[in-house]
PDB file of C-alpha atoms in Angstrom:
ATOM      1  CA  MET Z 262       0.000   0.000   0.000  1.00 77.00           C
ATOM      2  CA  VAL Z 263       2.937   2.297   0.626  1.00 81.00           C
ATOM      3  CA  ASN Z 264       3.984   1.744  -3.003  1.00 81.00           C
ATOM      4  CA  ALA Z 265       0.590   3.010  -4.170  1.00 81.00           C
ATOM      5  CA  LEU Z 266       0.847   6.106  -1.994  1.00 79.00           C
ATOM      6  CA  ASN Z 267       4.332   6.779  -3.372  1.00 80.00           C
ATOM      7  CA  LEU Z 268       3.067   6.350  -6.923  1.00 79.00           C
ATOM      8  CA  LEU Z 269       0.234   8.801  -6.341  1.00 79.00           C
ATOM      9  CA  THR Z 270       2.603  11.499  -5.096  1.00 81.00           C
ATOM     10  CA  ASP Z 271       5.276  11.036  -7.785  1.00 82.00           C
ATOM     11  CA  GLU Z 272       4.345  13.530 -10.494  1.00 81.00           C
ATOM     12  CA  SER Z 273       6.950  12.059 -12.850  1.00 82.00           C
ATOM     13  CA  VAL Z 274       4.910   8.860 -13.247  1.00 76.00           C
ATOM     14  CA  SER Z 275       1.334   9.791 -12.386  1.00 75.00           C
ATOM     15  CA  SER Z 276      -1.249  12.445 -13.103  1.00 76.00           C
ATOM     16  CA  PRO Z 277      -4.434  13.463 -11.298  1.00 75.00           C
ATOM     17  CA  ASP Z 278      -6.475  11.566 -13.908  1.00 80.00           C
ATOM     18  CA  ASP Z 279      -4.776   8.216 -13.260  1.00 84.00           C
ATOM     19  CA  GLU Z 280      -6.850   5.445 -11.753  1.00 90.00           C
ATOM     20  CA  VAL Z 281      -5.141   3.202  -9.218  1.00 92.00           C
ATOM     21  CA  VAL Z 282      -6.585  -0.181  -8.274  1.00 96.00           C
ATOM     22  CA  ILE Z 283      -5.094  -2.468  -5.648  1.00 96.00           C
ATOM     23  CA  VAL Z 284      -6.118  -6.114  -5.997  1.00 98.00           C
ATOM     24  CA  ALA Z 285      -5.243  -8.339  -3.052  1.00 97.00           C
ATOM     25  CA  ASN Z 286      -5.194 -12.115  -3.342  1.00 97.00           C
ATOM     26  CA  SER Z 287      -4.001 -15.064  -1.287  1.00 96.00           C
ATOM     27  CA  ALA Z 288      -2.839 -14.034   2.204  1.00 96.00           C
ATOM     28  CA  GLY Z 289      -2.702 -10.409   1.036  1.00 95.00           C
ATOM     29  CA  VAL Z 290      -6.452 -10.075   1.524  1.00 97.00           C
ATOM     30  CA  ARG Z 291      -5.859  -9.953   5.293  1.00 97.00           C
ATOM     31  CA  MET Z 292      -4.873  -6.287   4.981  1.00 96.00           C
ATOM     32  CA  PHE Z 293      -8.471  -5.546   3.952  1.00 98.00           C
ATOM     33  CA  VAL Z 294     -10.263  -7.671   6.590  1.00 98.00           C
ATOM     34  CA  SER Z 295     -11.486  -5.736   9.628  1.00 97.00           C
ATOM     35  CA  ALA Z 296     -10.247  -8.317  12.144  1.00 96.00           C
ATOM     36  CA  THR Z 297      -6.752  -8.677  10.633  1.00 96.00           C
ATOM     37  CA  ALA Z 298      -5.970  -5.326   8.987  1.00 96.00           C
ATOM     38  CA  ALA Z 299      -2.555  -4.184  10.219  1.00 94.00           C
ATOM     39  CA  ASN Z 300      -3.012  -0.606   9.027  1.00 95.00           C
ATOM     40  CA  PRO Z 301      -6.657   0.416   8.511  1.00 96.00           C
ATOM     41  CA  GLU Z 302      -5.607   4.088   8.567  1.00 96.00           C
ATOM     42  CA  MET Z 303      -3.551   3.567   5.417  1.00 94.00           C
ATOM     43  CA  VAL Z 304      -6.506   1.815   3.787  1.00 96.00           C
ATOM     44  CA  ASN Z 305      -8.656   4.857   4.578  1.00 96.00           C
ATOM     45  CA  ASN Z 306      -5.943   7.162   3.231  1.00 94.00           C
ATOM     46  CA  LEU Z 307      -5.935   5.260  -0.067  1.00 94.00           C
ATOM     47  CA  LEU Z 308      -9.725   5.367  -0.258  1.00 96.00           C
ATOM     48  CA  ASP Z 309      -9.604   9.121   0.403  1.00 94.00           C
ATOM     49  CA  GLN Z 310      -7.341   9.418  -2.658  1.00 90.00           C
ATOM     50  CA  ASP Z 311      -9.882   7.505  -4.784  1.00 92.00           C
ATOM     51  CA  VAL Z 312      -7.819   4.323  -4.959  1.00 94.00           C
ATOM     52  CA  SER Z 313     -10.049   1.317  -5.649  1.00 97.00           C
ATOM     53  CA  LEU Z 314      -9.366  -1.578  -3.273  1.00 98.00           C
ATOM     54  CA  ARG Z 315     -10.413  -5.111  -4.220  1.00 98.00           C
ATOM     55  CA  ALA Z 316     -10.072  -8.416  -2.403  1.00 98.00           C
ATOM     56  CA  CYS Z 317     -10.186 -11.900  -3.934  1.00 98.00           C
ATOM     57  CA  GLN Z 318     -13.295 -13.719  -2.731  1.00 99.00           C
ATOM     58  CA  ASN Z 319     -11.651 -17.101  -3.396  1.00 98.00           C
ATOM     59  CA  ALA Z 320      -8.959 -16.240  -0.837  1.00 98.00           C
ATOM     60  CA  LEU Z 321     -11.512 -14.786   1.568  1.00 98.00           C
ATOM     61  CA  ARG Z 322     -13.667 -17.901   1.325  1.00 98.00           C
ATOM     62  CA  GLY Z 323     -10.608 -20.076   1.968  1.00 98.00           C
ATOM     63  CA  MET Z 324     -10.052 -18.174   5.218  1.00 97.00           C
ATOM     64  CA  GLY Z 325     -13.713 -18.344   6.186  1.00 98.00           C
ATOM     65  CA  VAL Z 326     -14.185 -14.590   5.696  1.00 98.00           C
ATOM     66  CA  THR Z 327     -17.186 -12.908   4.058  1.00 96.00           C
ATOM     67  CA  ASP Z 328     -17.400  -9.612   2.169  1.00 96.00           C
ATOM     68  CA  GLU Z 329     -19.218  -8.157   5.178  1.00 97.00           C
ATOM     69  CA  GLU Z 330     -15.995  -8.524   7.181  1.00 98.00           C
ATOM     70  CA  LEU Z 331     -14.014  -6.343   4.783  1.00 98.00           C
ATOM     71  CA  LEU Z 332     -13.080  -2.815   5.773  1.00 98.00           C
ATOM     72  CA  THR Z 333     -15.582  -0.240   4.573  1.00 97.00           C
ATOM     73  CA  GLY Z 334     -14.846   0.743   0.985  1.00 98.00           C
ATOM     74  CA  VAL Z 335     -13.122  -2.512   0.000  1.00 98.00           C
ATOM     75  CA  GLU Z 336     -14.851  -4.481  -2.749  1.00 98.00           C
ATOM     76  CA  GLY Z 337     -14.814  -8.256  -3.033  1.00 98.00           C
ATOM     77  CA  VAL Z 338     -14.147  -9.653  -6.515  1.00 99.00           C
ATOM     78  CA  PRO Z 339     -14.714 -13.282  -7.544  1.00 99.00           C
ATOM     79  CA  SER Z 340     -11.065 -13.957  -8.446  1.00 98.00           C
ATOM     80  CA  GLY Z 341      -7.989 -11.825  -7.797  1.00 98.00           C
ATOM     81  CA  SER Z 342      -6.147 -13.262 -10.800  1.00 97.00           C
ATOM     82  CA  GLY Z 343      -9.225 -12.853 -12.961  1.00 98.00           C
ATOM     83  CA  GLU Z 344      -9.582  -9.236 -11.853  1.00 98.00           C
ATOM     84  CA  LEU Z 345      -5.937  -8.539 -12.726  1.00 98.00           C
ATOM     85  CA  ALA Z 346      -6.426 -10.088 -16.171  1.00 98.00           C
ATOM     86  CA  ARG Z 347      -9.604  -8.069 -16.742  1.00 98.00           C
ATOM     87  CA  LEU Z 348      -7.934  -4.807 -15.703  1.00 98.00           C
ATOM     88  CA  GLN Z 349      -4.892  -5.469 -17.913  1.00 98.00           C
ATOM     89  CA  ASN Z 350      -7.226  -6.200 -20.816  1.00 98.00           C
ATOM     90  CA  GLU Z 351      -8.773  -2.764 -20.182  1.00 97.00           C
ATOM     91  CA  GLY Z 352      -5.335  -1.150 -20.460  1.00 95.00           C
ATOM     92  CA  TYR Z 353      -4.279  -0.952 -16.815  1.00 94.00           C
ATOM     93  CA  GLY Z 354      -0.616  -1.503 -16.006  1.00 91.00           C
ATOM     94  CA  TYR Z 355       0.448  -4.091 -13.444  1.00 92.00           C
ATOM     95  CA  ILE Z 356       2.922  -3.535 -10.636  1.00 89.00           C
ATOM     96  CA  LYS Z 357       3.454  -6.468  -8.292  1.00 89.00           C
ATOM     97  CA  ALA Z 358       4.089  -5.375  -4.727  1.00 83.00           C
ATOM     98  CA  PRO Z 359       5.670  -7.604  -2.099  1.00 74.00           C
TER      99      PRO Z 359
END
């Protein structure tokens, strides 16, 4: 999430019209679950900057978590990998964050 914040503030690579989407899959979805989010303030900061946050429902289901347990503003998507493929097909770039 820090990478996304850095990207948004770096005028050499972004503009105010850019759309940023963070798609979490596997264990990464924990950062968007109310009970396990390590930094909900950063999530809110990203949402305040109009970053779209999406969590893989396959991963959530595997952990026994429902969409209702996601932090407010986070959207569940059927498949994290599928969402990445769809976004790339629409012209979005992909940056993998650790």
